[in-house]
Coordinates of C-alpha atoms and ligand atoms in Angstrom, one line a residue:
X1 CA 22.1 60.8 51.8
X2 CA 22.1 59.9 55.2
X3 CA 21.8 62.3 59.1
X4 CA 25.4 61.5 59.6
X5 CA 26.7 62.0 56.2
X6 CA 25.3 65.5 56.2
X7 CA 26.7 65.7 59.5
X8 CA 30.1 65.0 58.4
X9 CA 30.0 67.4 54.9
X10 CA 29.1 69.9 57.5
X11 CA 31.9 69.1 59.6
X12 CA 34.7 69.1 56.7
X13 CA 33.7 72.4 55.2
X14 CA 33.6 74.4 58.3
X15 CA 36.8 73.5 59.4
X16 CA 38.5 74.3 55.4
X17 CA 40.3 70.7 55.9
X18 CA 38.3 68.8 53.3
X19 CA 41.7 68.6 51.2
X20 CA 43.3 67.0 54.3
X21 CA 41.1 64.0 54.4
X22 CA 42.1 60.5 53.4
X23 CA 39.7 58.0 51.5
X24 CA 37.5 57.2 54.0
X25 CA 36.8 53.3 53.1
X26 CA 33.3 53.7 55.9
X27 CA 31.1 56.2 57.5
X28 CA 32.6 58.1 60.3
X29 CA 30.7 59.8 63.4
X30 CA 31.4 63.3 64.2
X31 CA 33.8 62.2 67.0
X32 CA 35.4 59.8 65.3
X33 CA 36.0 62.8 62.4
X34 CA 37.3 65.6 64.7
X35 CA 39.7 63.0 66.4
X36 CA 41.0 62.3 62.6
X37 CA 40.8 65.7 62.3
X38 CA 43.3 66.3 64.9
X39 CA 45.3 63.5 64.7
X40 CA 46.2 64.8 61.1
X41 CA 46.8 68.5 62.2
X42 CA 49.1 67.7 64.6
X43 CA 51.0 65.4 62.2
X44 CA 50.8 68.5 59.7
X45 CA 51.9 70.6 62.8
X46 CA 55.1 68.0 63.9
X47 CA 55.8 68.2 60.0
X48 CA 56.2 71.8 59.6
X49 CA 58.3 72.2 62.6
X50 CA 60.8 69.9 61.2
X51 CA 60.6 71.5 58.0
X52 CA 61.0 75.1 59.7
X53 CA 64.2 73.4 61.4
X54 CA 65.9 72.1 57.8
X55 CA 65.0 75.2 56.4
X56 CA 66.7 76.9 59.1
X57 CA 69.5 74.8 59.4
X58 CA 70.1 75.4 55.9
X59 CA 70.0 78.9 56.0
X60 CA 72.4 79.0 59.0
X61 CA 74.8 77.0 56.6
X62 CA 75.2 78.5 53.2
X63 CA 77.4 76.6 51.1
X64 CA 77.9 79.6 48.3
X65 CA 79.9 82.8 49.1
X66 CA 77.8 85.5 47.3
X67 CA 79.9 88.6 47.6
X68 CA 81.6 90.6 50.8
X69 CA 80.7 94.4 49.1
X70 CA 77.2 94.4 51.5
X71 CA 79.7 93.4 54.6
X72 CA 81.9 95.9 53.8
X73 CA 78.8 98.9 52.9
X74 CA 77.1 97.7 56.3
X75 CA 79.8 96.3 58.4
X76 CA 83.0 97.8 58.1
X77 CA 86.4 95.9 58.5
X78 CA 87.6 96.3 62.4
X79 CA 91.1 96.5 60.0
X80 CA 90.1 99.9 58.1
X81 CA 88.9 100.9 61.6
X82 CA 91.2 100.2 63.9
X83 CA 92.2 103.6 64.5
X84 CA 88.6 104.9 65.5
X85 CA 88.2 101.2 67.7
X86 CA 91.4 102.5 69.8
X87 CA 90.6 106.0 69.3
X88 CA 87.4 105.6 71.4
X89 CA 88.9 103.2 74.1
X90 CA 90.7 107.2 75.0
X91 CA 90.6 107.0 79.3
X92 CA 88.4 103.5 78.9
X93 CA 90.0 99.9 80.2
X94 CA 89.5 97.7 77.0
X95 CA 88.1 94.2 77.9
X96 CA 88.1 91.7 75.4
X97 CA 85.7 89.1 74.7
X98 CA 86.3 86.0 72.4
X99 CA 84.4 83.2 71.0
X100 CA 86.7 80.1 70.2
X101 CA 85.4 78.1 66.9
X102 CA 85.4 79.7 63.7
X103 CA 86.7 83.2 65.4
X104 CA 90.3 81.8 67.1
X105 CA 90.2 78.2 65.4
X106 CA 89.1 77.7 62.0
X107 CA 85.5 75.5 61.6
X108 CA 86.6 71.7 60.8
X109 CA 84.8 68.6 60.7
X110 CA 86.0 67.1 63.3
X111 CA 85.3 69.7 66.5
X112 CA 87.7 67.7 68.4
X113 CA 90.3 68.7 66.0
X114 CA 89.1 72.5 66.4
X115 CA 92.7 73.7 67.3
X116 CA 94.4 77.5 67.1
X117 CA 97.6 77.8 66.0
X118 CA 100.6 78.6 68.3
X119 CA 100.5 82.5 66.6
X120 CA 97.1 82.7 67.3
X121 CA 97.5 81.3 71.2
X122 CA 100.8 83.7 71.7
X123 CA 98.2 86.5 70.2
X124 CA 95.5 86.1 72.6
X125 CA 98.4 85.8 75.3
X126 CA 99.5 88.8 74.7
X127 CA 96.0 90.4 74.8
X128 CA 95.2 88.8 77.9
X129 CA 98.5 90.7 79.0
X130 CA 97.4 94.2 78.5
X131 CA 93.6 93.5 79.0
X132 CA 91.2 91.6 80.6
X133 CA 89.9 88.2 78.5
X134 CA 87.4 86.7 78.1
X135 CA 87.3 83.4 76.0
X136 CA 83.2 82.8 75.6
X137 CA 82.2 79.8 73.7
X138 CA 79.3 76.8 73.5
X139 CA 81.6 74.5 74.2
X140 CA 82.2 72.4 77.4
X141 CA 84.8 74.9 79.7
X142 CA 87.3 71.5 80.0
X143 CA 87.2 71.3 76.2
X144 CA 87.8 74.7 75.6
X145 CA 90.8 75.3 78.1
X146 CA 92.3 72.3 76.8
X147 CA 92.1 73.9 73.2
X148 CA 93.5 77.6 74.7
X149 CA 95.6 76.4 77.3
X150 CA 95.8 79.7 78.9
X151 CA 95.9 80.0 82.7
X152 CA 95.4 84.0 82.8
X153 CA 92.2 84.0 81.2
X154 CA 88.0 83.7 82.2
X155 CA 86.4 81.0 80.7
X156 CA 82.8 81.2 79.7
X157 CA 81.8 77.8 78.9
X158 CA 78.5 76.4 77.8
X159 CA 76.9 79.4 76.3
X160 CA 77.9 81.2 79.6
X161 CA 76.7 79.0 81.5
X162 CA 79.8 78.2 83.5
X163 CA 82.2 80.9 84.6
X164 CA 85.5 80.7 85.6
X165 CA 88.3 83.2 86.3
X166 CA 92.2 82.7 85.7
X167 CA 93.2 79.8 87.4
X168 CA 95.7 80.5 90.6
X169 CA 98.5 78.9 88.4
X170 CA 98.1 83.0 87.1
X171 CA 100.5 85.6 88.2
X172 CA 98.3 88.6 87.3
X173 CA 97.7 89.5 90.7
X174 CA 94.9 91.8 89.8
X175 CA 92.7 88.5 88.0
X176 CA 89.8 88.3 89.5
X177 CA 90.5 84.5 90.5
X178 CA 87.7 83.8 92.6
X179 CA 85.3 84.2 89.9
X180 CA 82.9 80.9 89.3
X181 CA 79.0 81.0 88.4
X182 CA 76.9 78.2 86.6
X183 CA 73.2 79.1 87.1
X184 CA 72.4 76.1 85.0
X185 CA 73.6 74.1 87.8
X186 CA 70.1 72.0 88.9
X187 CA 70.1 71.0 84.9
X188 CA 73.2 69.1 85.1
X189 CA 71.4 65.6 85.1
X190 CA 69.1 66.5 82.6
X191 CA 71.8 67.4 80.2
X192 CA 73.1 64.2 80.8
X193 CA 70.3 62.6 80.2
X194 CA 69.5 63.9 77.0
X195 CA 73.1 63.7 75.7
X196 CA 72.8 59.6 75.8
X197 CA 69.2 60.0 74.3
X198 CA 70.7 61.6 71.6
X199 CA 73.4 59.7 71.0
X200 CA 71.2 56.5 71.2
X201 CA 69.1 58.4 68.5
X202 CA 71.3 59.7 66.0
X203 CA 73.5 56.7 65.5
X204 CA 71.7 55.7 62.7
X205 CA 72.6 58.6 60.6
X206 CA 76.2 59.0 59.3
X207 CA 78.2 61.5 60.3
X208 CA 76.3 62.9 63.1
X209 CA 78.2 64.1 66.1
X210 CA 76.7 64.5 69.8
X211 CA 79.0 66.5 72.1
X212 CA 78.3 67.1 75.9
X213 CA 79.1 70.2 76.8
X214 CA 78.2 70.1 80.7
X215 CA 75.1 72.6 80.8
X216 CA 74.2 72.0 76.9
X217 CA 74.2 69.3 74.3
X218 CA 75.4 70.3 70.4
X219 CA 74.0 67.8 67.7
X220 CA 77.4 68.6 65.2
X221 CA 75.8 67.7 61.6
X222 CA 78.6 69.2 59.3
X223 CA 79.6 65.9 58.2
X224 CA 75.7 65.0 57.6
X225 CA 74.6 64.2 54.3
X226 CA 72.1 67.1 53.3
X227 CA 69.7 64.4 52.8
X228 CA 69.5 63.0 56.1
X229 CA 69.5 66.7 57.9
X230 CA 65.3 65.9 57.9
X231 CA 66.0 62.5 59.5
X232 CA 68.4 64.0 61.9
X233 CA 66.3 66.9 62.8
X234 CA 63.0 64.7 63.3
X235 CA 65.2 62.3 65.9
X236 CA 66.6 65.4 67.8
X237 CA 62.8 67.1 68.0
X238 CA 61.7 63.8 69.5
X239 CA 64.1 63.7 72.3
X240 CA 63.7 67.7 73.0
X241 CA 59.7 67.0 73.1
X242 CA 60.4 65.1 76.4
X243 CA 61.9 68.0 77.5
X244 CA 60.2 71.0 77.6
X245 CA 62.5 72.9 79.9
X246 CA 65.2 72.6 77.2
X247 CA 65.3 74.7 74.1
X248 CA 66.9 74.5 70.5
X249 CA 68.7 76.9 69.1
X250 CA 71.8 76.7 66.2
X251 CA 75.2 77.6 65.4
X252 CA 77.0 76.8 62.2
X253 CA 76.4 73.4 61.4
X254 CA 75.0 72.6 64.8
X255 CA 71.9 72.1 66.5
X256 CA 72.2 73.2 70.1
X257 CA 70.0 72.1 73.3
X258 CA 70.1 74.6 76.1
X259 CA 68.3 75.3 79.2
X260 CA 65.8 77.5 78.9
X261 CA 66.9 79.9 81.8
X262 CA 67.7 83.3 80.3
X263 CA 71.2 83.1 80.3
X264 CA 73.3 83.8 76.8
X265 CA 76.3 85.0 75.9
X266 CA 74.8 88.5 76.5
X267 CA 74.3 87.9 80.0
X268 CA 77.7 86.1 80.2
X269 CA 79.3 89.5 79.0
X270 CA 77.3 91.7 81.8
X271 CA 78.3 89.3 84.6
X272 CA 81.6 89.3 83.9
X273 CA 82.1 93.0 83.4
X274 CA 80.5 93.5 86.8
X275 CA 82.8 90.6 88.0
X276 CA 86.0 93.2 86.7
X277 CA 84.0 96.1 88.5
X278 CA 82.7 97.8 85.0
X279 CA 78.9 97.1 85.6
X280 CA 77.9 100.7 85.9
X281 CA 81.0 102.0 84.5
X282 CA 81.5 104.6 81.9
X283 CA 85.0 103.7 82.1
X284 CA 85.6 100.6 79.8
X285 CA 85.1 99.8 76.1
X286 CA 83.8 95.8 75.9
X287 CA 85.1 94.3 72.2
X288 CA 84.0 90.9 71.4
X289 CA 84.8 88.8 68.5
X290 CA 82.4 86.2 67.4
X291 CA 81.4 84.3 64.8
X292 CA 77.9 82.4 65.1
X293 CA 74.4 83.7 65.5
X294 CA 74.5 82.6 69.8
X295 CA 77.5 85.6 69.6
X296 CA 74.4 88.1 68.7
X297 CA 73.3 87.6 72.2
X298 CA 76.6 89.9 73.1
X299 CA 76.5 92.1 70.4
X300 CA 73.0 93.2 70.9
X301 CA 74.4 93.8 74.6
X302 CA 77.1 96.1 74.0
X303 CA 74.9 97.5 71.4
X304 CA 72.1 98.5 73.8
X305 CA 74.3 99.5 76.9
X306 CA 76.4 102.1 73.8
X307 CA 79.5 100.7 74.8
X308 CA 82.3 99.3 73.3
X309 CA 82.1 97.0 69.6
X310 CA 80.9 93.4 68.4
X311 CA 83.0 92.3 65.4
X312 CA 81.2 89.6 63.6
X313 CA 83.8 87.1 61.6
X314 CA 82.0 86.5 58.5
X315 CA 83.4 86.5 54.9
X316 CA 79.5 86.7 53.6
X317 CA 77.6 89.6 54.6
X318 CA 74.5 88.6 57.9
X319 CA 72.6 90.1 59.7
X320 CA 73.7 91.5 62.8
X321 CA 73.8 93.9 66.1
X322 CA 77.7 93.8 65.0
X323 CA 79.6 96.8 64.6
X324 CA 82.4 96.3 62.3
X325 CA 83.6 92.5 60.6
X326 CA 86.5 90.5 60.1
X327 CA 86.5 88.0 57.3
X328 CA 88.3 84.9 58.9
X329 CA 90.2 84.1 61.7
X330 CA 93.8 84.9 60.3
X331 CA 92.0 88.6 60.3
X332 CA 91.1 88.3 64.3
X333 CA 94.8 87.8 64.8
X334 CA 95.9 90.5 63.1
X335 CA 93.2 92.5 64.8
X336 CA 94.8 91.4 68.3
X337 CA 98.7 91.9 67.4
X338 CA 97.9 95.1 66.2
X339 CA 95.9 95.6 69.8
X340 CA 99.0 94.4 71.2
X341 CA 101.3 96.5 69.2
X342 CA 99.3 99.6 70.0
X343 CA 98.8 99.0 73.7
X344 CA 102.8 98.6 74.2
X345 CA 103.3 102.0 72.6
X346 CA 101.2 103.6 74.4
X347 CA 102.7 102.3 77.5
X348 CA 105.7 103.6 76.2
X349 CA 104.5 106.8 75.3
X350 CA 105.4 108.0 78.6
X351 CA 107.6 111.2 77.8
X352 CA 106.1 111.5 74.4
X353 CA 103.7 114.5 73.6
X354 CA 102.6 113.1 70.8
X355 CA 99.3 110.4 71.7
X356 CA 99.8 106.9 71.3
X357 CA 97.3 106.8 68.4
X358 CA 99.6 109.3 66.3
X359 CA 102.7 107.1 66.8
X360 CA 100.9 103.9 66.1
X361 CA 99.5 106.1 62.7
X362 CA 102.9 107.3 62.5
X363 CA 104.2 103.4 62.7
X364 CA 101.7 101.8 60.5
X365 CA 102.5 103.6 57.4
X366 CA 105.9 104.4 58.2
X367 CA 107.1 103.9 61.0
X368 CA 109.6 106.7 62.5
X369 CA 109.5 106.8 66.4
X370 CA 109.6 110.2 68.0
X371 CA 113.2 111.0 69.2
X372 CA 112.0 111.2 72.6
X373 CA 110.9 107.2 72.4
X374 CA 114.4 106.1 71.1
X375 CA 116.9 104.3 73.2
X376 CA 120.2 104.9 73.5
X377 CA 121.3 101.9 70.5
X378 CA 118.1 102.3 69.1
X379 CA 114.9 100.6 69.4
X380 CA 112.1 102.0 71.6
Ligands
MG401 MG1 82.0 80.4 67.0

């Protein structure tokens, strides 16, 4: 045995990576050893990220629905609860917050076909009517309005990352219209940039689907073969390694490159309660409605300020900083007309003594309006 061979057995077994080693066909010096040494880890190291991504994009995309009883033990329905949601809003401005896919549209294939239906849009116009709302979403602001098409509304597109207050086309004279804030502004080119590098990078594997969204970039892989989700996620860690003041993070079925300023939907939510003049304010109760794991930025929000309620839409039970659940969106409309249907009779209420909560009690299970709310020829 030569120096150099005990040299390198000495080498191997102090650093435990003696298993890692390919046939070595000649003799190699220390440096040459550490250097494969290294080369090898790193490889290792770039592997298990991309594994940790699949694994994670898989977990962030079940395909089985196991059972709802845990949602329902943990997370109650914001349905069964209703009364104790409005109950608590007593002497408190609501403000309502709302994600767009998979809470007001259903999730589809295609997100350029990710449309609500016209009951859902007259449901959050009506909302928006009685309370100040919020639609908060990762998509591009445009997109988003062009989706909702509703002028009387603040837009948080882009994670939050671009804010915009009811356009002036709005006759609420109390909107806050002059509302706009994009602290991701200086990243605008770099977005850009990286949206055409990943669409240059992923057209090789079917069905995946890059969408600019102005301040981020969301790598759609729904329509991804499970098999290629690897291949996908190698080609969208390569780009993002160029980048290192962008971050990953995931929705449903999407991979999602974002600045890495701290700016969420959480922070979305604060700014845009101290934009309405709630900041420090005892005074209103903050309900948003989302569906993905970026909507647990807001929830943990409202659930560390004690104020107001995250609704998760899930039909499978999650984790989550969520107070209460709905199972689908057909449930978040229901949610909002009964808002709606509440709100107006309490606005009504006016000569009553009974509260608005005991008539809307009194109407949901059978409904007989106090004498005092009838009109003459009925109705109230
Ligand atoms: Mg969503």
């Amino acid at each position: 045995m030569t120096n150099q061979q005990n040299v390198v057995a000495v080498d191997v077994k102090s650093l435990g990576l003696r298993n890692l080693l390919p046939p070595v066909t000649k003799s190699l010096s220390p440096t040459e050893l550490k250097m494969l040494f290294m080369k090898r880890f790193e490889a290792e190291k770039g592997d298990n990220k991309i594994n940790g991504l699949v694994d994670s994009m898989r977990a962030s995309s079940p395909t089985r629905i196991k059972s709802s009883s845990a949602s329902i033990v943990h997370h109650p329905s914001a349905l069964s609860m209703f009364e104790q949601i409005v109950g608590a809003s007593k002497g408190k401005q609501i403000v309502m917050f709302l994600d767009y896919d998979g809470t007001l549209s259903p999730i589809v294939e295609d997100p350029d076909q990710a449309f609500m239906s016209t009951e859902m849009r007259a449901a959050v116009r009506d909302v928006a009517r009685y309370f100040p709302t919020a639609i908060v979403t990762g998509r591009c602001r445009d997109k988003v309005y062009s989706f909702v098409k509703l002028p009387g509304l603040y837009y948080a597109g882009s994670h939050g990352m671009d804010i915009k207050g009811p356009s002036k086309r709005c006759k609420n004279k109390k909107a806050n219209q002059g509302v706009l804030f994009q602290p991701a502004s200086e990243f605008l080119p770099m977005i850009d940039e990286v949206y055409k590098a990943l669409v240059e990078k992923t057209k090789s594997i079917g069905g995946a689907k890059v969408e600019n969204n102005k301040f981020c970039v969301s790598v759609h892989f729904r329509r991804v073969d499970e098999k290629s989700w690897g291949a996908l996620a190698e080609q969208v860690r390569s780009v993002l390694n160029q980048y290192p003041k962008l971050k990953l993070t995931q929705g449903r079925k999407v991979l999602e490159i974002r600045p890495t300023i701290k700016w969420d939907k959480g922070r979305a939510l604060e700014f845009l309660l101290a934009a309405l003049g709630y900041g420090n304010s005892n005074d209103v109760l903050p309900i948003y409605i989302g569906d993905d794991r970026t909507d647990e930025d807001a929830f943990k929000v409202l659930r560390d300020r004690g104020q107001g309620f995250g609704i998760l839409v899930s039909k499978i039970p999650k984790e989550t900083n969520a107070s209460y659940t709905l199972q689908e969106p057909s449930e978040v409309k229901e949610f909002l007309r009964r808002l709606v249907d509440w709100k107006k009779i309490c606005t009504r209420r006016r000569s009553s003594t009974l509260s608005c909560l005991d008539i809307y009690i009194d109407k949901k299970f059978e409904y007989h309006p106090p004498t005092c709310l009838i009109k003459e020829g009925g109705g109230i």
